[in-house]
XYZ file of C-alpha atoms in Angstrom:
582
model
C -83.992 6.353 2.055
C -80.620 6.408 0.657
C -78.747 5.603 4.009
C -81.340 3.194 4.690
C -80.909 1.095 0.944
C -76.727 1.464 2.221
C -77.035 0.223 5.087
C -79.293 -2.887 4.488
C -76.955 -3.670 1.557
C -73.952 -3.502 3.783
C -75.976 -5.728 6.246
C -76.928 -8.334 3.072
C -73.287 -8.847 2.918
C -72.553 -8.996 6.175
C -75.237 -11.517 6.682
C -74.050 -13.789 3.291
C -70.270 -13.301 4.741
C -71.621 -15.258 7.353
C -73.492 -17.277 5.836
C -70.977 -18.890 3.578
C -68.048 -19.082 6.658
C -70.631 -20.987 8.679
C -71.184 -23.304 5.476
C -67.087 -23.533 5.285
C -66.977 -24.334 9.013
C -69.592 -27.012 8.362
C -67.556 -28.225 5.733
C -64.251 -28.991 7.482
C -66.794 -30.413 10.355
C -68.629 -32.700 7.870
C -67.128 -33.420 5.195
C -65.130 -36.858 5.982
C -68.544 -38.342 7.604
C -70.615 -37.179 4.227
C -67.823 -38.215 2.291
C -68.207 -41.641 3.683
C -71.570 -41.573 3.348
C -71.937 -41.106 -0.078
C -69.301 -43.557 -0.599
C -71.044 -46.225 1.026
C -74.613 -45.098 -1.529
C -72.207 -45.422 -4.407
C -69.676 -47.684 -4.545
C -67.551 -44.462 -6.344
C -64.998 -42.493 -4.262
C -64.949 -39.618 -6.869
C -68.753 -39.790 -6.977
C -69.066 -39.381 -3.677
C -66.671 -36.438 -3.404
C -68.838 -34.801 -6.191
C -72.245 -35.236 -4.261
C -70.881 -33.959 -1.228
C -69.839 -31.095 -3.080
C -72.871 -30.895 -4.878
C -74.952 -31.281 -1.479
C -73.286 -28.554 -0.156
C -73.731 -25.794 -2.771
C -77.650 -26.896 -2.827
C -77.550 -26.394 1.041
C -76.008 -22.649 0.761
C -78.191 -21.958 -2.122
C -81.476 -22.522 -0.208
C -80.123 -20.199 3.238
C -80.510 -23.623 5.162
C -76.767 -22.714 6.343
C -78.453 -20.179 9.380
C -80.171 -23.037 10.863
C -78.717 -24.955 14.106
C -75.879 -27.362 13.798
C -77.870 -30.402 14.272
C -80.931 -29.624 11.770
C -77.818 -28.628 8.978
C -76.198 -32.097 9.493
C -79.580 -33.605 8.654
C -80.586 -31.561 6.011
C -76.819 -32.257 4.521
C -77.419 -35.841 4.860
C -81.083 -35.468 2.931
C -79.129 -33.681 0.127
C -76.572 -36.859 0.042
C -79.001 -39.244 -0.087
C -80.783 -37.755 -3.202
C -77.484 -37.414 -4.519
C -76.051 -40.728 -3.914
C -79.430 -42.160 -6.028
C -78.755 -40.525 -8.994
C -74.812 -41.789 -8.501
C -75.605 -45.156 -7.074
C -73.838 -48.318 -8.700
C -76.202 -51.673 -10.274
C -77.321 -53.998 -8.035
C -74.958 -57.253 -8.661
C -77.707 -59.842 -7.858
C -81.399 -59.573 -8.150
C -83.640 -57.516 -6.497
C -83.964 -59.992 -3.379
C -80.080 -60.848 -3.616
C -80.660 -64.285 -4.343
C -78.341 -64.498 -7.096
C -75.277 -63.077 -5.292
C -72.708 -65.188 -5.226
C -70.441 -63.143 -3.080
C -71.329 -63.224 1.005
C -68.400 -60.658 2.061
C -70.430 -57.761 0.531
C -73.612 -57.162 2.316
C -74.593 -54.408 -0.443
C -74.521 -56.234 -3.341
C -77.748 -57.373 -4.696
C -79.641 -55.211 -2.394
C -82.400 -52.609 -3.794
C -81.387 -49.143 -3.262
C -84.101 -48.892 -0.442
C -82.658 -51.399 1.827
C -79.090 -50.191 1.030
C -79.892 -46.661 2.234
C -81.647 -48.322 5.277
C -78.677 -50.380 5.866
C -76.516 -47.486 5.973
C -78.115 -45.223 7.478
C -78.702 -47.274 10.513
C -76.671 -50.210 10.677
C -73.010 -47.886 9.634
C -74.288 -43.662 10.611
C -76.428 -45.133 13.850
C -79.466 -43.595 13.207
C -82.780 -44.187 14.657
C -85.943 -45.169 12.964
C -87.377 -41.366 13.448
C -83.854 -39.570 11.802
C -83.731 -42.508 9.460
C -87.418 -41.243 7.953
C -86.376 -37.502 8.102
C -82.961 -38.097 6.006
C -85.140 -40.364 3.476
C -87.897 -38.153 3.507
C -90.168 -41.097 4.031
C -92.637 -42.077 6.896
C -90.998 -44.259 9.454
C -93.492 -47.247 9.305
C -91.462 -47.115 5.611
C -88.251 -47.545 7.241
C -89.252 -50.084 9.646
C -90.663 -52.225 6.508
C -87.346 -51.535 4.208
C -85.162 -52.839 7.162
C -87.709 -56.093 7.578
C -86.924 -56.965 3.645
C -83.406 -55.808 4.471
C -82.974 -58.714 7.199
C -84.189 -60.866 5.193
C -82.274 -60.148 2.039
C -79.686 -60.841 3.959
C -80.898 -64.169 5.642
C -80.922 -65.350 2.315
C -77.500 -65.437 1.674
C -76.176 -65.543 5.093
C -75.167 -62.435 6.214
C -75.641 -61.512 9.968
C -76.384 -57.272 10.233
C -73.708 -57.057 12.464
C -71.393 -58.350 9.907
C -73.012 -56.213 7.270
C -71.908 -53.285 9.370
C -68.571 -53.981 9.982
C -68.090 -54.440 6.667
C -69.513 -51.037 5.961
C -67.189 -49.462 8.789
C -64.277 -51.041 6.809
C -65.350 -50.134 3.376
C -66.430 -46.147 5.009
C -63.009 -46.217 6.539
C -61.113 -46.687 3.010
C -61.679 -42.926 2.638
C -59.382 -41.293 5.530
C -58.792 -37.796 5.861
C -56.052 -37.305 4.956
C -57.372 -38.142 1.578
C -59.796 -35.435 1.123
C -58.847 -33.451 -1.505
C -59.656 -29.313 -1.877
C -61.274 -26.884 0.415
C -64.537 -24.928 0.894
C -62.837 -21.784 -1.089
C -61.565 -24.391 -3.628
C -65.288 -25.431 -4.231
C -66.922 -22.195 -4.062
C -64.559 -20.680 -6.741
C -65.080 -23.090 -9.022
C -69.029 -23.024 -8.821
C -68.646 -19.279 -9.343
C -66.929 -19.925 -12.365
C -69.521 -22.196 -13.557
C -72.272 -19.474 -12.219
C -70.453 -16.997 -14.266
C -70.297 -19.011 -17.368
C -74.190 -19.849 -17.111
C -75.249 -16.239 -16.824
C -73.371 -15.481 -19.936
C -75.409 -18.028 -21.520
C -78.529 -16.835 -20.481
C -77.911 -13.395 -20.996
C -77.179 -14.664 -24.557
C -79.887 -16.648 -25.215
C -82.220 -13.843 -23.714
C -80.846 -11.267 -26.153
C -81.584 -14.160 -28.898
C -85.246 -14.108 -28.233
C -85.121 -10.250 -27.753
C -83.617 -9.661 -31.344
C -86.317 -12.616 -32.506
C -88.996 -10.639 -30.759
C -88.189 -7.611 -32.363
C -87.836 -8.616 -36.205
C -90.686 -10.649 -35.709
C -92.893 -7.493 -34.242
C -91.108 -5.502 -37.724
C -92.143 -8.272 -39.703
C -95.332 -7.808 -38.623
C -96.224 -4.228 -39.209
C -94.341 -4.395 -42.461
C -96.522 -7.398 -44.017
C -99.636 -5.382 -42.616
C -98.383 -2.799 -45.243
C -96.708 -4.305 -48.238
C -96.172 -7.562 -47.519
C -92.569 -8.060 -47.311
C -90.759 -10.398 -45.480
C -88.168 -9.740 -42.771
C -85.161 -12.586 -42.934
C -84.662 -14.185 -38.898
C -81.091 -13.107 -37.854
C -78.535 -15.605 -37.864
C -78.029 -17.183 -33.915
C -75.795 -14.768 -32.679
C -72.329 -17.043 -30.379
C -71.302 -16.948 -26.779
C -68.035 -15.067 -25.759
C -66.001 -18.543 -26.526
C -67.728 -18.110 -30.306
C -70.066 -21.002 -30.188
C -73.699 -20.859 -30.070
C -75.571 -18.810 -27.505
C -76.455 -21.513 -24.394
C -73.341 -23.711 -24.961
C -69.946 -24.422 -23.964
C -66.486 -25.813 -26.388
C -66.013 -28.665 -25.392
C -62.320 -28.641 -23.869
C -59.532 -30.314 -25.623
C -58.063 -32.843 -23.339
C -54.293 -33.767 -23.498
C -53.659 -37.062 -25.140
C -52.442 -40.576 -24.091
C -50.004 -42.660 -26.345
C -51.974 -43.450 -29.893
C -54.947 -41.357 -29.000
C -56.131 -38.895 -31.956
C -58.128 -35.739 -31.144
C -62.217 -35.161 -31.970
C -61.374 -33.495 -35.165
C -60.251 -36.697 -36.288
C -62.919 -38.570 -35.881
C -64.051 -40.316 -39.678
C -68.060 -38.998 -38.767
C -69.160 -41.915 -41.779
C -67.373 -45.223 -40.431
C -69.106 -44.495 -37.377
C -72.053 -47.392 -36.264
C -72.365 -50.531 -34.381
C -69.619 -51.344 -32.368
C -67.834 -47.882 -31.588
C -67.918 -47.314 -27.818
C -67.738 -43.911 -26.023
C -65.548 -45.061 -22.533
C -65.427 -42.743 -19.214
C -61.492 -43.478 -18.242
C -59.625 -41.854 -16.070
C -55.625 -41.291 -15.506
C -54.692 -42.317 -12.862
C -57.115 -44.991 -11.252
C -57.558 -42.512 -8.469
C -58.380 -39.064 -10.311
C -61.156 -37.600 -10.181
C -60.741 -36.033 -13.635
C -62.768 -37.785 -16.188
C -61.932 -38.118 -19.890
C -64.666 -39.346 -22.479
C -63.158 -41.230 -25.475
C -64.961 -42.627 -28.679
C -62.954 -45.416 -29.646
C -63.347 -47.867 -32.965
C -63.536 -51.690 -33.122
C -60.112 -51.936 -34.178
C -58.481 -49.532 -30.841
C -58.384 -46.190 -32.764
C -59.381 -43.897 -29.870
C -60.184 -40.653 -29.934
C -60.646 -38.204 -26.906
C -63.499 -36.124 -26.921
C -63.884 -34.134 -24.015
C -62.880 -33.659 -19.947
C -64.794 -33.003 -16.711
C -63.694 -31.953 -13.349
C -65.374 -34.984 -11.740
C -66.892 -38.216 -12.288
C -69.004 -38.394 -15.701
C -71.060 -41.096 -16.136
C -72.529 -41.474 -19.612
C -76.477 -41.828 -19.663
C -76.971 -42.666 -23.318
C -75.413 -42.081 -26.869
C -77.436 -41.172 -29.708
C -77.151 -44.252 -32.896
C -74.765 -42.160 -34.391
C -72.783 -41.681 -31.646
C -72.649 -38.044 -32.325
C -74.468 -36.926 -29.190
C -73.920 -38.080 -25.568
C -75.809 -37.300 -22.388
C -73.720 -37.408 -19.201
C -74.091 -36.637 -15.542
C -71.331 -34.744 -13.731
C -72.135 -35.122 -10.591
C -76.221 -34.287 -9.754
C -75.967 -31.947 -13.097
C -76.772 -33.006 -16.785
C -75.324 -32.085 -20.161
C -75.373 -33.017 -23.687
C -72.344 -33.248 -25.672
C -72.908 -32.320 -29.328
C -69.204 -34.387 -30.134
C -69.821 -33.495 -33.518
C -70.271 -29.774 -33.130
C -67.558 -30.050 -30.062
C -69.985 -28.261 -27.914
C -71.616 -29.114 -24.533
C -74.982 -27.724 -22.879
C -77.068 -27.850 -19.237
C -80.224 -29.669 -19.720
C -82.992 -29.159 -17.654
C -84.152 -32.475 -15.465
C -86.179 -33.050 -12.329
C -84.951 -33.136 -8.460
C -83.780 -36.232 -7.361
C -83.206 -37.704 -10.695
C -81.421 -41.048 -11.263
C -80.948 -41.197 -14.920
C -81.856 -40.278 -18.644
C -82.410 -41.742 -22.163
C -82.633 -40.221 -25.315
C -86.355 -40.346 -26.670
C -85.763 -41.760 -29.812
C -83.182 -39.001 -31.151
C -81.702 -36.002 -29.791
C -83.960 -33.798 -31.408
C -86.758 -35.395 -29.638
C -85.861 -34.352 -26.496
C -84.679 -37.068 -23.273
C -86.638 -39.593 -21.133
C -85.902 -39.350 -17.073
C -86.283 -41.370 -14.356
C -86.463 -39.425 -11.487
C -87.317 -40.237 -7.659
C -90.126 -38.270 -5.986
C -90.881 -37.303 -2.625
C -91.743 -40.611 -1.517
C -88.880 -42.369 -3.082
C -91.248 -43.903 -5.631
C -89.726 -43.785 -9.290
C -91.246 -41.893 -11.886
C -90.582 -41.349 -15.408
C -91.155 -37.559 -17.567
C -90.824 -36.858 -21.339
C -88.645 -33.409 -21.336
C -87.934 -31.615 -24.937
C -84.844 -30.909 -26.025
C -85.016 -27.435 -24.683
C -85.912 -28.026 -20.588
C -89.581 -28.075 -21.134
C -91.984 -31.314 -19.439
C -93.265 -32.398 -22.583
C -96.002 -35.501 -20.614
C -95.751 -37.041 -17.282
C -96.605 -40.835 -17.296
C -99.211 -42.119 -14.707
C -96.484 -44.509 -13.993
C -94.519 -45.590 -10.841
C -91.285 -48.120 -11.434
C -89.659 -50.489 -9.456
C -87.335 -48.805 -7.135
C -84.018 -49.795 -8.467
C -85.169 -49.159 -11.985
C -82.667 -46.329 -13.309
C -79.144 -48.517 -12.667
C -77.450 -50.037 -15.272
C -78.272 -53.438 -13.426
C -81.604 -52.796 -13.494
C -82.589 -49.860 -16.515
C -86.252 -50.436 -16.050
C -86.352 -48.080 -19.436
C -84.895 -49.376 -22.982
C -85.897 -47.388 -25.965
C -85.856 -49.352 -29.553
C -83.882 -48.835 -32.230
C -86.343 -47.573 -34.221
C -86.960 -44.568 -31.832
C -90.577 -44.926 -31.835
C -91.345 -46.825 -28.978
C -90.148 -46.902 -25.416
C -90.598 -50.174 -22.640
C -90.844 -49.704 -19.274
C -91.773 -51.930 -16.304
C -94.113 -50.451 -13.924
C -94.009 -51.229 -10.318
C -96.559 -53.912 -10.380
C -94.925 -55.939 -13.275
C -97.341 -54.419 -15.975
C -94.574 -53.684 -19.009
C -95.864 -50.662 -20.450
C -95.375 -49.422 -23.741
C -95.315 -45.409 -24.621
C -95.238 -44.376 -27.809
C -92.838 -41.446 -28.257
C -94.910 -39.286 -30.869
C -98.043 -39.270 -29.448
C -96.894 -40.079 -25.862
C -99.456 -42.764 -25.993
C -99.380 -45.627 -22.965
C -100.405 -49.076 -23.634
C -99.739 -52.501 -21.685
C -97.581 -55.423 -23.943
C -98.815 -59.023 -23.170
C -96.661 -60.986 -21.286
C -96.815 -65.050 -20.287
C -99.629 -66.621 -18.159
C -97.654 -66.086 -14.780
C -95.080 -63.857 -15.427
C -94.327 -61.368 -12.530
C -92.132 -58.528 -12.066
C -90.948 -58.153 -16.159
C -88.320 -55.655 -16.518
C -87.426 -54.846 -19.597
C -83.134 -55.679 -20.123
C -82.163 -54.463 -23.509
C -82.985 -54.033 -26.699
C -82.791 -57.630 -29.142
C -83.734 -55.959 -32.203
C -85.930 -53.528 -34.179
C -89.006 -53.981 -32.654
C -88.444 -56.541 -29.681
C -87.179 -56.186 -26.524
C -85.315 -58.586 -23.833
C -87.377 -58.960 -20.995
C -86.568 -60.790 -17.569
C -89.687 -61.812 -15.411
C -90.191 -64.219 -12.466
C -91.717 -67.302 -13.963
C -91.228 -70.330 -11.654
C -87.674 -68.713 -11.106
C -86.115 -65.840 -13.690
C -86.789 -66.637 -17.007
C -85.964 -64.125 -19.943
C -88.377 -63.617 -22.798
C -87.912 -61.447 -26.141
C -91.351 -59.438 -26.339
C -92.631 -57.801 -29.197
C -93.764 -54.554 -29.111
C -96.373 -55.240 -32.052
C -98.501 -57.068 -29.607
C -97.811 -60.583 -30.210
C -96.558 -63.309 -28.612
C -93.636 -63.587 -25.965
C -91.026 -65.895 -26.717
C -88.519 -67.528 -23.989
C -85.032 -68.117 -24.095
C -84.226 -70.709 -22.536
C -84.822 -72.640 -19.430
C -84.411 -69.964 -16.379
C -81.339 -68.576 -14.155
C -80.341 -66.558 -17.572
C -79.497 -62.713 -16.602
C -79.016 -61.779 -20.234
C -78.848 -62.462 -23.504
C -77.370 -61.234 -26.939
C -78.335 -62.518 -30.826
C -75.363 -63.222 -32.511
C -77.188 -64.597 -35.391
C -80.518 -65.836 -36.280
C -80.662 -69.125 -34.785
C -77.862 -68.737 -31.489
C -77.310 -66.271 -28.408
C -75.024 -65.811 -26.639
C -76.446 -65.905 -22.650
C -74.879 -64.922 -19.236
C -75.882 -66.823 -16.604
C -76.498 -66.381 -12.735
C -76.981 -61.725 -12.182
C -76.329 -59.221 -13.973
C -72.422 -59.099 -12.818
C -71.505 -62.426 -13.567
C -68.851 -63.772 -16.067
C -70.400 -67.379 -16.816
C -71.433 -66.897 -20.499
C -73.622 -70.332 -22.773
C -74.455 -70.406 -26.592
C -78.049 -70.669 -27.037
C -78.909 -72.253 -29.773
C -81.863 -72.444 -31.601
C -84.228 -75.334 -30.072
C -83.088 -73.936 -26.384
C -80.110 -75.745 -25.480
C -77.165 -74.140 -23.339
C -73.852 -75.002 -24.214
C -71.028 -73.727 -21.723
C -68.643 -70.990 -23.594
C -65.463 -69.505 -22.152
C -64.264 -66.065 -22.806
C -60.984 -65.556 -24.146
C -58.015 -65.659 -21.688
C -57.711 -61.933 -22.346
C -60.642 -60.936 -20.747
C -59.795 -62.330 -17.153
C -61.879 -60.405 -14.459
C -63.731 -58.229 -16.956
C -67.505 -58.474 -17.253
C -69.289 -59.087 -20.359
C -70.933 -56.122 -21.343
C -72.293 -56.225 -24.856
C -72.854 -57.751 -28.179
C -72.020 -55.452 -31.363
C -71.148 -55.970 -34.643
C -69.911 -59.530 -34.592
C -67.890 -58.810 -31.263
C -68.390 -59.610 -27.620
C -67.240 -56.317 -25.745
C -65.958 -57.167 -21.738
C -65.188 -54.360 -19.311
C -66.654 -51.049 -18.401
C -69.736 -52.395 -17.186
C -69.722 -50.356 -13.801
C -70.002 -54.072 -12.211
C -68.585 -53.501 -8.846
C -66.243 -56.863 -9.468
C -65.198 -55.453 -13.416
C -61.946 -54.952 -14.085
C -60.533 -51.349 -15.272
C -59.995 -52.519 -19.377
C -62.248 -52.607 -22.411
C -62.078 -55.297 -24.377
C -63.601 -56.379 -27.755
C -63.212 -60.255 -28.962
C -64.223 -60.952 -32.583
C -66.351 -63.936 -32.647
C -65.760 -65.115 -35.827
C -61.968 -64.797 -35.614
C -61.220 -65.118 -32.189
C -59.179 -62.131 -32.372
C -58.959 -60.092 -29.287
C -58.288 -56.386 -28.773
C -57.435 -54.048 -25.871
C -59.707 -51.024 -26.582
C -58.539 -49.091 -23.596
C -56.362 -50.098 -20.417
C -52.725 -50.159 -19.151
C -51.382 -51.532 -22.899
C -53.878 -49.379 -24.415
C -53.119 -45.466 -23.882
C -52.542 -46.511 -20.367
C -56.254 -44.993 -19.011
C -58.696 -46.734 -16.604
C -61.973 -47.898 -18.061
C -64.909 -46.489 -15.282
C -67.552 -47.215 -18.119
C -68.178 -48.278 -21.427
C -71.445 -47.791 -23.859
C -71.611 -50.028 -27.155
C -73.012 -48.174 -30.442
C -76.070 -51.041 -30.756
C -76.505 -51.782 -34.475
C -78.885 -49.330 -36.575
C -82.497 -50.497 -37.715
């Protein structure tokens, strides 16, 4: 039995040897075409890079490496795809690219659906049959996203055949010879991460063990006497913070940047932003940075790849992010990160109120319908909503989910235009009223304690703040509005034409539209938010926004470079506004 246990360990080995130098082959095969791919879902070179990666450590994982060539190509591509949702950029139009006002980009404007259709068979060549395998859909699906896909792009245009050759040039912006790392490179550094992530667990584990034990003491000595046993204090990882975390690392800082220990905790509220940048345009290290109205900025933190910041809590002490197709939290605070636990195939998260609450995620299923889970604060599905959203729902063009202020109450749009309320104590679903007529309402922001900015086809798009006690809708203005922010109790301030457009109005009280230009400053960046008394322009993840954050004061007309080339000299990726407190 002995030689026998030897010998199939020895052959184990042999077998994940292998294993992992027919994954590295694949890799060097692959890895420009997936590369491409996911560049093409994304609109984010160092995205992309991280998906592919990401794709390929879930394909060794799961022993799908000692199938044939062909089926690992296709499974590779399945694992991009899912990857590339989560990643994916806003649409810049619409959901039926009406509003797009740019014809040389055939993927702007177009739901995710059609996009991965468009790809998939117009740039990789793939037939209806492969097409359904990689999207894990039927292929009487496929055949109907690529009917709306033609004639999305009727609307505006756009023959397929130049839709693909503008793919092919965009796909071939990512040569070869700009791949960067190897196989080895990537499997070291997920066996670091492995390593760090059983430490935790073996932590937390001997946490609960300790628990378990004083608890059983506890226990037998009350059945005697009474007396109470004191809990241990929570015992701290190797790097001496809390069992289950990680320090958060201390990046090196740009001209007039300050580090996290800096930060003044109590002058933080509406109008701080936390900013993704990286140095230079082209790395694919990110650095997060909380930075104050006046351009004080502060660097909290650095990740090996793209981050892309899901939410902030009001206090802008805790930040969710995605690296890649994994999720932390950032206690900036505490300096700390941690894994949270989220679905497959998910596209993004909000926080559920507060962090203590526990996270909202939108998450795509098997049938690429959207679908939306409560999850505590510790990894556990706390309700799953009977609910299925729009497809592009999940983007920053199109959230689909806004939480208010207040934390109690969170708006969603279902797929059939209901808006849906849930209430996040009770996890409660009711439907909000909307209009006589209104279709399609998707909720855009929030516009104050207790109402929400919705946009809904109404003889055109027409935006509406709803409140969430049940009464009344209210429009804003006449139609072809894509957002809108209060900066006072009688006037907005309104973008008009999509979501990515620069054209900002006043709104004034009684409806009318008066045209307002941004300050010279701001060339090519797109509006992004209302805070404070300032209009913030950049880091919108737009695919036409420029790579600066900048914050105009609307009573003064003062304008100031948060972050860009004059401004610590870092390129803004994104940018999320501290909303004012209820």
């Amino acid at each position: 039995m002995e030689v026998a246990t030897v010998v199939a360990a020895k052959e184990a080995r042999v077998r994940d040897r292998r294993t992992t130098d027919e994954v590295a082959q694949r890799y060097a095969a692959h890895r420009l075409e997936l590369v491409r791919l996911a560049v093409l879902l994304t609109d984010d070179r160092p995205a992309a890079d991280a998906v592919v990666q990401s794709a390929f450590l879930r394909y060794l994982r799961r022993g799908d490496a000692r199938r044939d060539p062909g089926a690992g190509l296709a499974d590779l591509r399945v694992l991009v795809v899912a990857g590339g949702r989560a990643a994916a950029p806003p649409p810049a139009g619409d959901a039926t690219a009406a509003g797009r006002t740019d014809p040389l980009d055939p993927l702007a404007g177009l739901p995710a659906p059609q996009r991965e259709v468009l790809v998939l068979a117009g740039w990789a060549g793939l037939g209806t049959r492969q097409a359904a395998v990689v999207l894990q859909t039927t292929e009487t699906a496929v055949r109907d996203r690529a009917a709306r896909l033609e004639e999305s792009l009727a609307r505006v245009g756009v023959t397929s055949e130049r839709a693909v050759e503008m793919l092919r040039r965009r796909a071939d912006a990512a040569p070869a010879g700009d791949l960067r790392g190897s196989w080895g490179d990537v499997a070291a550094e997920d066996a670091r991460r492995s390593a760090r992530t059983r430490r935790a667990w073996r932590a937390a584990a001997g946490v609960v063990a300790a628990m378990a034990a004083v608890v059983s003491v506890a226990a037998l000595a009350g059945g005697r006497d009474g007396a109470v046993v004191p809990l241990p204090a929570p015992t701290t990882s190797e790097s001496g913070v809390p069992a289950g975390t990680e320090p958060l690392s201390s990046p090196a800082l740009a001209p007039g940047e300050q580090p996290r220990a800096a930060i003044p905790w109590g002058d933080v509220t509406a109008g701080w932003v936390v900013v993704a940048t990286s140095a230079p345009p082209t790395a694919v290290t990110t650095t997060l940075l909380l930075v104050s109205p006046s351009g004080t900025r502060y660097a909290l933190g650095t990740a090996p790849a793209a981050i892309v910041v899901q939410d902030v809590s009001a206090d802008g002490t805790h930040v969710l992010v995605a690296v890649g197709s994994q999720a932390s939290e950032w206690d900036v605070q505490a300096g700390t990160s941690r894994p949270l636990g989220v679905a497959y195939g998910w596209k993004s998260m909000r926080y559920a109120g507060r962090p203590d609450r526990g996270y909202l995620v939108l998450r795509t299923d098997a049938s690429s319908a959207v679908q939306i889970d409560h999850w505590s604060p510790d990894g556990r599905v706390v309700a799953e909503y009977p609910l299925t959203l729009p497809p592009t729902a999940g983007s920053p063009g199109t959230p689909g989910l806004v939480v208010d202020p207040s934390g109690r109450q969170a708006v969603v749009a279902n797929r059939d235009g209901v808006l849906v309320s849930i209430d996040l104590a009770s996890d409660a679903v009711g439907v909000l009223p909307l209009p006589d007529g209104a279709a399609g309402c998707s909720p855009r922001s929030s516009w104050s304690t207790g109402q929400v900015l919705v946009a809904c086809s109404l003889g055109g798009r027409r935006l509406f703040v709803v409140p969430l006690d049940g009464s009344a809708a209210r429009p804003l203005g006449d139609g072809g509005l894509a957002d809108a922010w209060p900066v006072s109790a009688q006037a907005a301030l309104v973008r008009r034409g999509d979501p990515c457009s620069t054209a900002l109005s006043t709104l004034n009280g009684t409806g009318g539209l008066s045209a307002w230009a941004p300050p010279p400053a701001s060339v090519d960046l797109v509006p992004n938010t209302v805070a404070g008394g300032r209009l913030y322009l950049g880091g919108t993840r737009c695919p036409s926004d420029g790579s600066r954050l900048v914050a105009y004061d609307l009573a003064s007309g003062q304008t100031t470079e948060l972050v860009g080339e004059d401004a610590g000299g870092r390129t803004v990726r994104q940018a999320v506004v501290l909303p004012p407190r209820p």
